[in-house]
Amino acid sequence: MFCYQCEQTAGGRGCSVMGVCGKDPKTSDLQDLLVKVLCDVGSLAHTKGSSREADLLVLEGLFTTVTNVNFDPDRVESVIRRAFQVRRDLAGGQMMDQWLEEEAMDQEALAAKGSQVGPKADMDRYGETLGGLKWLVIYGLKGTAAYADHAHILGQEDPEVFAFFHRALHQVSREDITVDGMLSLALEVGKVNLKVMEMLDRGNTGTYGDPVPTRVRVTPVKGKAILVSGHDLKDLYELLKQTEGKGINVYTHGEMLPCHGYPKLKAFGHLVGNYGGAWQDQQKEFDRFPGAILMTTNCIQRPLDSYKGRIFTTGLVAWPGVRHVDRSDFSPVIQAALEAPGFQEDGEDKEILVGFGHNATLAAAPKVIQLVKEGKIRHFFLIGGCDGAKSGRNYYTDFATLAPKDTVILTLACGKYRFNKLEFGDIEGIPRLLDMGQCNDAYSAIRVAVELAKAFDTDVNSLPLSLILSWYEQKAVCILLTLLHLGIKNIRLGPSLPAFISPEALKVLQDSFHIRPIGPSAQEDLREILGA
């Protein structure tokens, strides 16, 4: 195997024996083959005409290969077999010999085939710079597919988005790819991703209401319990409906924390709070949780034996030996919760504040603008992105705590768990820490920045705003590409730069966008940004 799509890749170069995430070589190779077959499907859909099956397959197939989604080789193989059929249908019976050969392979042979078509093969063929840029595009497409799949589940689609996926997969499949071509395509991924994030925002807010500032309990409530992790709002909503009146308290975990701000979700009285923190702490936290656990999208880690019998997956997420359920029937999850002991007593009363999506934040814009003009707010910092276990992430806690009291911190995604339980106070009623939601809600931060720029009659790069981003997986990649598409400069990215970006490619990004790694200390970076 060879995989270097996440920030924690082994040695900062690539996982070649076993994935740091827990992905075994067979699953990794099968995922690489799936990407290759999806490229075939995309090329056929682009050149010969698409189908409903091809459109949805590309979204679900790419999302399946995102880090920490699907670790089950049998389920990955089933998606490959589905892709074979869609490819056959699009080809209209004009099958290439190597395609027929692939279809006849068993799982072991498919994995062996996958080992020949992944990023390592492209580095050997094109070199590290061009091969890495090709996979930058693919990783961006994976992230955008995840957002597009979430939007599709909520009824938001766009034929132009499907068409772009097919065209992009066709372009990365060509033998004559170039550095300029891949860089241009990467920025186009960012452009389309902005549209997709807007679709997802429309799906979330149109279905569950605009988030409102909400205080969320972060300590247990006595009683039976279910913990919901991942990103999918519809899964949480369906579970809340199915658990009404059953005496079970529902808790969010990880990226589900922002769900408490949505009116139609917070209306359920048995959605009682948030338990735990970011995804990388789940083995310790799930072990202690005395109820059932439901994983709705990515972020799953290898389940410990102590809770393997009471953790469930749904949607595209999967782990070998973990029971998979459909959102239409969560009764196995409910039964497991009723059989578990639950919390025996209430924890101390402690709350944090969430719910500052673009609607709520922009409602406060006139006062914020006034405070800026009066010199009472000096600077804004967007400190957000993925969290992870790799060393170096304490930088973000340090940055938030060292930020002067006349600055405001915007945050989103699970990186906020580094500091979101700390007290930051307010500036004349404006909280200094504004939680804008999941990584799925990055559109809110972009929308706020654009609207503030309009209010100050300037552009985003001239605002007193600095982006201090952390990344882990492919959704962070496509968000970064969106920011670059918008021309946003001086982004600080960490804790380490992507292994698939060669020094030559990085120089292009630095020259064009002044993107840079975070510094050795938050204090030094703060001093440079604020000029003090």
GROMACS .gro file of C-alpha atoms in nm, residues 447-463:
model
   17
  447ARG     CA    1  -1.991   3.420   0.390
  448VAL     CA    2  -1.916   3.627   0.700
  449ALA     CA    3  -1.574   3.729   0.569
  450VAL     CA    4  -1.718   3.834   0.232
  451GLU     CA    5  -1.999   4.035   0.392
  452LEU     CA    6  -1.762   4.210   0.634
  453ALA     CA    7  -1.540   4.302   0.341
  454LYS     CA    8  -1.840   4.457   0.167
  455ALA     CA    9  -1.933   4.650   0.481
  456PHE     CA   10  -1.583   4.793   0.505
  457ASP     CA   11  -1.573   4.859   0.130
  458THR     CA   12  -1.264   4.645   0.082
  459ASP     CA   13  -1.166   4.288  -0.002
  460VAL     CA   14  -1.117   3.993   0.230
  461ASN     CA   15  -0.738   4.021   0.216
  462SER     CA   16  -0.757   4.378   0.349
  463LEU     CA   17  -0.973   4.290   0.650
   0.00000   0.00000   0.00000
